[in-house]
């Protein structure tokens, strides 16, 4: 282990984020997909908020849920990705203690909020001592920060896993029940074309939900039990959990929703005219 990883601090004022350990030489190249995801995620979610706000016909519960999802996506992205890009581009690894805890808070709280919003949308569619200041992540992930503590972290680690499994497990059950009923309703539709079209929409929604839940569950289990898994793979899975859903949500729930798509096309048509 390097000297930087074994340096001891009793109460550090800053932490050092390593980015993606083992792939430091490729950070500039890794930043390309991160930046490519960041721009459409920000523009897409802001567009959804603008369209729903300016179109009175979209002032309905379903679109309010979509706006809440867009807000959580924007908070998750703006609280993490700029710092990630500064690490990849400028090797700016230092992060203030308070900023790190604030970032960790936003990631935890808004990730849980996103899970709850996905449940609501599914239902709506159917009716302090530290041993080191080195964090092997490009953002302040909860379990990565917990692992820095001098004391025994097993209680905190298992409690965090219990909370995640309870929240995501219950939300997952509600979503599964709701989509089971939706699928039953789809297969009772009169024509094959209608069934296929509705099934395609439902399938894309399920894909977004799985893209949110599966990497998050893998990340929690790997950090606690899969110590032999390469660290860079764990970090990449964690980043996928954090960054992929905010890119997919505006596309699946926004552009593929006819009312929002029509309003968006109308805005661009008027501007072109």
mmCIF file of C-alpha atoms in Angstrom:
data_model
loop_
_atom_site.group_PDB
_atom_site.id
_atom_site.type_symbol
_atom_site.label_atom_id
_atom_site.label_comp_id
_atom_site.label_asym_id
_atom_site.label_seq_id
_atom_site.Cartn_x
_atom_site.Cartn_y
_atom_site.Cartn_z
ATOM 1 C CA UNK A 1 0.000 0.000 0.000
ATOM 2 C CA UNK A 2 1.355 3.440 -0.836
ATOM 3 C CA UNK A 3 2.357 6.005 1.766
ATOM 4 C CA UNK A 4 -0.609 8.172 0.826
ATOM 5 C CA UNK A 5 -2.948 5.329 1.698
ATOM 6 C CA UNK A 6 -1.360 4.694 5.071
ATOM 7 C CA UNK A 7 -1.009 8.276 6.273
ATOM 8 C CA UNK A 8 -2.897 8.708 9.548
ATOM 9 C CA UNK A 9 -5.050 11.661 10.554
ATOM 10 C CA UNK A 10 -6.881 12.166 13.811
ATOM 11 C CA UNK A 11 -9.369 14.653 12.380
ATOM 12 C CA UNK A 12 -8.767 15.472 8.706
ATOM 13 C CA UNK A 13 -10.088 18.731 7.295
ATOM 14 C CA UNK A 14 -9.976 17.321 3.770
ATOM 15 C CA UNK A 15 -10.279 13.987 2.000
ATOM 16 C CA UNK A 16 -8.516 12.805 -1.125
ATOM 17 C CA UNK A 17 -10.678 11.177 -3.795
ATOM 18 C CA UNK A 18 -8.736 8.697 -5.896
ATOM 19 C CA UNK A 19 -11.114 8.651 -8.859
ATOM 20 C CA UNK A 20 -10.992 5.125 -10.280
ATOM 21 C CA UNK A 21 -8.046 3.313 -8.658
ATOM 22 C CA UNK A 22 -5.932 1.313 -11.054
ATOM 23 C CA UNK A 23 -7.177 3.273 -14.067
ATOM 24 C CA UNK A 24 -5.578 6.641 -13.299
ATOM 25 C CA UNK A 25 -3.743 6.680 -16.635
ATOM 26 C CA UNK A 26 -7.084 6.418 -18.450
ATOM 27 C CA UNK A 27 -8.903 9.113 -16.439
ATOM 28 C CA UNK A 28 -8.977 11.547 -19.365
ATOM 29 C CA UNK A 29 -10.537 8.903 -21.617
ATOM 30 C CA UNK A 30 -12.950 7.775 -18.891
ATOM 31 C CA UNK A 31 -14.110 11.377 -18.554
ATOM 32 C CA UNK A 32 -15.500 11.328 -22.116
ATOM 33 C CA UNK A 33 -18.516 9.054 -21.410
ATOM 34 C CA UNK A 34 -19.027 10.818 -18.062
ATOM 35 C CA UNK A 35 -19.203 14.200 -19.785
ATOM 36 C CA UNK A 36 -21.299 12.742 -22.610
ATOM 37 C CA UNK A 37 -23.848 11.520 -20.056
ATOM 38 C CA UNK A 38 -23.720 14.708 -17.974
ATOM 39 C CA UNK A 39 -24.770 17.160 -20.690
ATOM 40 C CA UNK A 40 -27.913 15.332 -21.963
ATOM 41 C CA UNK A 41 -28.919 14.428 -18.401
ATOM 42 C CA UNK A 42 -28.876 18.088 -17.328
ATOM 43 C CA UNK A 43 -30.526 19.399 -20.502
ATOM 44 C CA UNK A 44 -33.097 16.587 -20.596
ATOM 45 C CA UNK A 45 -34.246 16.975 -17.002
ATOM 46 C CA UNK A 46 -34.360 20.771 -17.207
ATOM 47 C CA UNK A 47 -36.413 20.452 -20.409
ATOM 48 C CA UNK A 48 -38.912 18.189 -18.646
ATOM 49 C CA UNK A 49 -39.299 20.690 -15.784
ATOM 50 C CA UNK A 50 -39.769 23.561 -18.253
ATOM 51 C CA UNK A 51 -42.281 21.735 -20.445
ATOM 52 C CA UNK A 52 -44.427 20.523 -17.542
ATOM 53 C CA UNK A 53 -44.392 24.001 -15.966
ATOM 54 C CA UNK A 54 -45.373 25.822 -19.161
ATOM 55 C CA UNK A 55 -47.958 23.335 -20.472
ATOM 56 C CA UNK A 56 -51.213 23.451 -18.425
ATOM 57 C CA UNK A 57 -52.432 20.147 -19.878
ATOM 58 C CA UNK A 58 -49.502 18.393 -18.175
ATOM 59 C CA UNK A 59 -50.429 19.605 -14.695
ATOM 60 C CA UNK A 60 -51.418 16.121 -13.546
ATOM 61 C CA UNK A 61 -50.059 13.765 -10.850
ATOM 62 C CA UNK A 62 -48.127 11.608 -13.340
ATOM 63 C CA UNK A 63 -46.157 14.600 -14.640
ATOM 64 C CA UNK A 64 -45.635 15.996 -11.134
ATOM 65 C CA UNK A 65 -43.975 12.678 -10.259
ATOM 66 C CA UNK A 66 -41.877 13.020 -13.412
ATOM 67 C CA UNK A 67 -40.794 16.502 -12.280
ATOM 68 C CA UNK A 68 -39.855 15.151 -8.858
ATOM 69 C CA UNK A 69 -37.770 12.464 -10.573
ATOM 70 C CA UNK A 70 -36.100 15.138 -12.717
ATOM 71 C CA UNK A 71 -35.225 17.188 -9.608
ATOM 72 C CA UNK A 72 -33.638 14.185 -7.879
ATOM 73 C CA UNK A 73 -31.649 13.435 -11.038
ATOM 74 C CA UNK A 74 -30.408 17.022 -11.235
ATOM 75 C CA UNK A 75 -29.372 17.054 -7.573
ATOM 76 C CA UNK A 76 -27.530 13.721 -7.889
ATOM 77 C CA UNK A 77 -25.687 14.861 -11.011
ATOM 78 C CA UNK A 78 -24.788 18.398 -9.940
ATOM 79 C CA UNK A 79 -23.578 17.224 -6.512
ATOM 80 C CA UNK A 80 -21.205 14.575 -7.908
ATOM 81 C CA UNK A 81 -20.278 14.820 -11.593
ATOM 82 C CA UNK A 82 -18.514 18.246 -11.581
ATOM 83 C CA UNK A 83 -16.125 16.987 -8.890
ATOM 84 C CA UNK A 84 -15.602 13.722 -10.809
ATOM 85 C CA UNK A 85 -14.685 15.651 -13.964
ATOM 86 C CA UNK A 86 -12.300 17.895 -12.019
ATOM 87 C CA UNK A 87 -10.525 14.737 -10.810
ATOM 88 C CA UNK A 88 -10.327 13.257 -14.299
ATOM 89 C CA UNK A 89 -9.277 16.480 -16.045
ATOM 90 C CA UNK A 90 -7.268 18.463 -13.472
ATOM 91 C CA UNK A 91 -6.300 15.823 -10.887
ATOM 92 C CA UNK A 92 -8.159 17.947 -8.306
ATOM 93 C CA UNK A 93 -8.622 15.241 -5.693
ATOM 94 C CA UNK A 94 -9.021 17.228 -2.482
ATOM 95 C CA UNK A 95 -12.508 17.694 -1.035
ATOM 96 C CA UNK A 96 -13.399 19.573 2.135
ATOM 97 C CA UNK A 97 -14.652 17.502 5.082
ATOM 98 C CA UNK A 98 -18.001 19.338 5.193
ATOM 99 C CA UNK A 99 -18.381 19.148 1.419
ATOM 100 C CA UNK A 100 -17.716 15.408 1.502
ATOM 101 C CA UNK A 101 -20.385 14.804 4.159
ATOM 102 C CA UNK A 102 -22.824 17.070 2.292
ATOM 103 C CA UNK A 103 -22.203 15.182 -0.936
ATOM 104 C CA UNK A 104 -22.657 11.839 0.845
ATOM 105 C CA UNK A 105 -25.935 13.126 2.350
ATOM 106 C CA UNK A 106 -27.291 14.213 -1.030
ATOM 107 C CA UNK A 107 -26.365 10.893 -2.677
ATOM 108 C CA UNK A 108 -27.991 8.837 0.097
ATOM 109 C CA UNK A 109 -31.151 10.905 0.542
ATOM 110 C CA UNK A 110 -31.910 11.586 -3.110
ATOM 111 C CA UNK A 111 -31.166 7.995 -4.125
ATOM 112 C CA UNK A 112 -33.771 6.844 -1.610
ATOM 113 C CA UNK A 113 -36.153 9.558 -2.827
ATOM 114 C CA UNK A 114 -35.674 8.355 -6.395
ATOM 115 C CA UNK A 115 -36.623 4.838 -5.333
ATOM 116 C CA UNK A 116 -39.780 6.141 -3.662
ATOM 117 C CA UNK A 117 -40.732 8.213 -6.703
ATOM 118 C CA UNK A 118 -40.333 5.172 -8.967
ATOM 119 C CA UNK A 119 -42.743 3.317 -6.667
ATOM 120 C CA UNK A 120 -45.225 6.197 -6.803
ATOM 121 C CA UNK A 121 -44.984 6.332 -10.593
ATOM 122 C CA UNK A 122 -45.484 2.573 -10.865
ATOM 123 C CA UNK A 123 -48.553 2.733 -8.625
ATOM 124 C CA UNK A 124 -49.839 5.816 -10.434
ATOM 125 C CA UNK A 125 -49.603 4.025 -13.759
ATOM 126 C CA UNK A 126 -51.780 1.286 -12.370
ATOM 127 C CA UNK A 127 -54.341 3.385 -10.493
ATOM 128 C CA UNK A 128 -15.953 10.762 13.856
ATOM 129 C CA UNK A 129 -12.388 9.269 14.207
ATOM 130 C CA UNK A 130 -10.570 8.439 11.002
ATOM 131 C CA UNK A 131 -7.650 6.196 10.032
ATOM 132 C CA UNK A 132 -6.975 7.758 6.618
ATOM 133 C CA UNK A 133 -8.350 10.500 4.400
ATOM 134 C CA UNK A 134 -8.053 8.528 1.145
ATOM 135 C CA UNK A 135 -11.378 7.627 -0.500
ATOM 136 C CA UNK A 136 -11.027 5.183 -3.434
ATOM 137 C CA UNK A 137 -13.949 6.753 -5.304
ATOM 138 C CA UNK A 138 -14.596 9.823 -7.467
ATOM 139 C CA UNK A 139 -17.318 10.919 -4.991
ATOM 140 C CA UNK A 140 -18.087 10.484 -1.275
ATOM 141 C CA UNK A 141 -19.929 7.157 -1.294
ATOM 142 C CA UNK A 142 -21.369 6.210 2.107
ATOM 143 C CA UNK A 143 -19.714 2.811 2.555
ATOM 144 C CA UNK A 144 -16.362 4.146 1.301
ATOM 145 C CA UNK A 145 -16.427 6.919 3.939
ATOM 146 C CA UNK A 146 -17.557 4.508 6.672
ATOM 147 C CA UNK A 147 -14.591 2.234 5.904
ATOM 148 C CA UNK A 148 -12.196 5.043 6.907
ATOM 149 C CA UNK A 149 -13.224 4.903 10.561
ATOM 150 C CA UNK A 150 -10.749 3.613 13.157
ATOM 151 C CA UNK A 151 -13.467 1.832 15.125
ATOM 152 C CA UNK A 152 -15.220 -1.389 14.172
ATOM 153 C CA UNK A 153 -17.498 -0.464 11.269
ATOM 154 C CA UNK A 154 -19.403 -3.746 11.049
ATOM 155 C CA UNK A 155 -22.475 -2.415 12.874
ATOM 156 C CA UNK A 156 -22.671 0.670 10.653
ATOM 157 C CA UNK A 157 -21.984 -1.387 7.542
ATOM 158 C CA UNK A 158 -24.649 -4.000 8.255
ATOM 159 C CA UNK A 159 -27.110 -1.319 9.378
ATOM 160 C CA UNK A 160 -26.578 0.529 6.075
ATOM 161 C CA UNK A 161 -27.116 -2.712 4.157
ATOM 162 C CA UNK A 162 -30.246 -3.462 6.210
ATOM 163 C CA UNK A 163 -31.694 -0.011 5.489
ATOM 164 C CA UNK A 164 -30.900 -0.329 1.769
ATOM 165 C CA UNK A 165 -32.445 -3.800 1.542
ATOM 166 C CA UNK A 166 -35.537 -2.693 3.478
ATOM 167 C CA UNK A 167 -36.103 0.463 1.442
ATOM 168 C CA UNK A 168 -35.244 -0.991 -1.948
ATOM 169 C CA UNK A 169 -36.810 -4.352 -1.064
ATOM 170 C CA UNK A 170 -40.167 -2.870 -0.076
ATOM 171 C CA UNK A 171 -40.107 -0.471 -3.011
ATOM 172 C CA UNK A 172 -39.201 -3.359 -5.301
ATOM 173 C CA UNK A 173 -42.122 -5.429 -4.001
ATOM 174 C CA UNK A 174 -44.578 -2.578 -4.608
ATOM 175 C CA UNK A 175 -43.168 -1.996 -8.103
ATOM 176 C CA UNK A 176 -43.300 -5.731 -8.918
ATOM 177 C CA UNK A 177 -46.918 -6.001 -7.752
ATOM 178 C CA UNK A 178 -47.899 -2.887 -9.699
ATOM 179 C CA UNK A 179 -46.248 -4.012 -12.937
ATOM 180 C CA UNK A 180 -47.672 -7.503 -12.555
ATOM 181 C CA UNK A 181 -51.128 -5.957 -12.567
ATOM 182 C CA UNK A 182 -50.127 -3.737 -15.492
ATOM 183 C CA UNK A 183 -48.937 -6.763 -17.485
ATOM 184 C CA UNK A 184 -52.175 -8.589 -16.733
ATOM 185 C CA UNK A 185 -54.084 -5.585 -18.049
ATOM 186 C CA UNK A 186 -51.859 -5.433 -21.159
ATOM 187 C CA UNK A 187 -52.466 -9.066 -22.090
ATOM 188 C CA UNK A 188 -56.185 -8.515 -21.790
ATOM 189 C CA UNK A 189 -56.133 -5.770 -24.440
ATOM 190 C CA UNK A 190 -58.187 -6.624 -27.538
ATOM 191 C CA UNK A 191 -55.624 -6.286 -30.377
ATOM 192 C CA UNK A 192 -52.086 -7.601 -30.811
ATOM 193 C CA UNK A 193 -50.707 -4.253 -32.030
ATOM 194 C CA UNK A 194 -52.030 -2.465 -28.945
ATOM 195 C CA UNK A 195 -50.573 -5.131 -26.691
ATOM 196 C CA UNK A 196 -47.133 -4.917 -28.355
ATOM 197 C CA UNK A 197 -47.043 -1.116 -28.237
ATOM 198 C CA UNK A 198 -48.063 -0.980 -24.582
ATOM 199 C CA UNK A 199 -45.704 -3.819 -23.722
ATOM 200 C CA UNK A 200 -42.818 -1.917 -25.344
ATOM 201 C CA UNK A 201 -43.521 1.135 -23.211
ATOM 202 C CA UNK A 202 -43.847 -0.983 -20.079
ATOM 203 C CA UNK A 203 -40.627 -2.852 -20.919
ATOM 204 C CA UNK A 204 -38.621 0.367 -21.251
ATOM 205 C CA UNK A 205 -39.885 1.502 -17.840
ATOM 206 C CA UNK A 206 -38.874 -1.813 -16.288
ATOM 207 C CA UNK A 207 -35.420 -1.455 -17.874
ATOM 208 C CA UNK A 208 -34.917 1.964 -16.223
ATOM 209 C CA UNK A 209 -36.045 0.577 -12.862
ATOM 210 C CA UNK A 210 -33.617 -2.356 -13.121
ATOM 211 C CA UNK A 211 -30.817 0.018 -14.162
ATOM 212 C CA UNK A 212 -31.396 1.853 -10.870
ATOM 213 C CA UNK A 213 -31.843 -1.087 -8.492
ATOM 214 C CA UNK A 214 -29.406 -3.756 -9.729
ATOM 215 C CA UNK A 215 -26.148 -1.694 -9.744
ATOM 216 C CA UNK A 216 -27.084 -0.227 -6.336
ATOM 217 C CA UNK A 217 -27.586 -3.686 -4.840
ATOM 218 C CA UNK A 218 -24.388 -5.017 -6.438
ATOM 219 C CA UNK A 219 -22.449 -2.016 -5.116
ATOM 220 C CA UNK A 220 -23.658 -2.551 -1.540
ATOM 221 C CA UNK A 221 -22.934 -6.293 -1.573
ATOM 222 C CA UNK A 222 -19.519 -5.966 -3.245
ATOM 223 C CA UNK A 223 -18.286 -3.348 -0.784
ATOM 224 C CA UNK A 224 -19.189 -5.598 2.143
ATOM 225 C CA UNK A 225 -18.634 -9.164 0.964
ATOM 226 C CA UNK A 226 -16.742 -9.317 -2.359
ATOM 227 C CA UNK A 227 -13.309 -8.141 -1.268
ATOM 228 C CA UNK A 228 -11.599 -10.026 -4.115
ATOM 229 C CA UNK A 229 -13.449 -8.076 -6.813
ATOM 230 C CA UNK A 230 -11.081 -5.530 -8.455
ATOM 231 C CA UNK A 231 -11.529 -2.097 -6.919
ATOM 232 C CA UNK A 232 -11.869 -0.322 -10.256
ATOM 233 C CA UNK A 233 -14.775 -2.648 -11.163
ATOM 234 C CA UNK A 234 -16.539 -1.813 -7.877
ATOM 235 C CA UNK A 235 -16.074 1.900 -8.533
ATOM 236 C CA UNK A 236 -17.382 1.627 -12.100
ATOM 237 C CA UNK A 237 -20.503 -0.228 -10.896
ATOM 238 C CA UNK A 238 -21.053 2.478 -8.274
ATOM 239 C CA UNK A 239 -20.780 5.180 -10.912
ATOM 240 C CA UNK A 240 -23.204 3.326 -13.183
ATOM 241 C CA UNK A 241 -25.723 3.228 -10.305
ATOM 242 C CA UNK A 242 -25.329 6.960 -9.770
ATOM 243 C CA UNK A 243 -25.080 8.271 -13.336
ATOM 244 C CA UNK A 244 -27.038 5.964 -15.665
ATOM 245 C CA UNK A 245 -30.641 6.494 -14.411
ATOM 246 C CA UNK A 246 -30.544 10.325 -14.702
ATOM 247 C CA UNK A 247 -29.585 9.905 -18.382
ATOM 248 C CA UNK A 248 -32.265 7.310 -19.115
ATOM 249 C CA UNK A 249 -35.126 8.923 -17.168
ATOM 250 C CA UNK A 250 -35.626 11.960 -19.466
ATOM 251 C CA UNK A 251 -35.563 9.650 -22.498
ATOM 252 C CA UNK A 252 -37.849 6.893 -21.244
ATOM 253 C CA UNK A 253 -40.259 8.951 -19.132
ATOM 254 C CA UNK A 254 -39.955 12.183 -21.101
ATOM 255 C CA UNK A 255 -39.242 11.858 -24.813
ATOM 256 C CA UNK A 256 -41.191 8.599 -25.091
ATOM 257 C CA UNK A 257 -44.235 10.198 -23.421
ATOM 258 C CA UNK A 258 -46.419 11.484 -26.254
ATOM 259 C CA UNK A 259 -47.633 14.654 -24.519
ATOM 260 C CA UNK A 260 -44.125 15.778 -23.586
ATOM 261 C CA UNK A 261 -42.698 14.781 -26.980
ATOM 262 C CA UNK A 262 -45.417 16.729 -28.806
ATOM 263 C CA UNK A 263 -44.839 19.791 -26.620
ATOM 264 C CA UNK A 264 -41.074 19.591 -27.160
ATOM 265 C CA UNK A 265 -41.511 19.340 -30.939
ATOM 266 C CA UNK A 266 -43.922 22.250 -30.822
ATOM 267 C CA UNK A 267 -41.357 24.403 -29.023
ATOM 268 C CA UNK A 268 -38.640 23.610 -31.582
ATOM 269 C CA UNK A 269 -41.067 24.108 -34.497
ATOM 270 C CA UNK A 270 -42.094 27.539 -33.234
ATOM 271 C CA UNK A 271 -38.469 28.524 -32.727
ATOM 272 C CA UNK A 272 -37.630 27.357 -36.235
ATOM 273 C CA UNK A 273 -40.534 29.326 -37.665
#
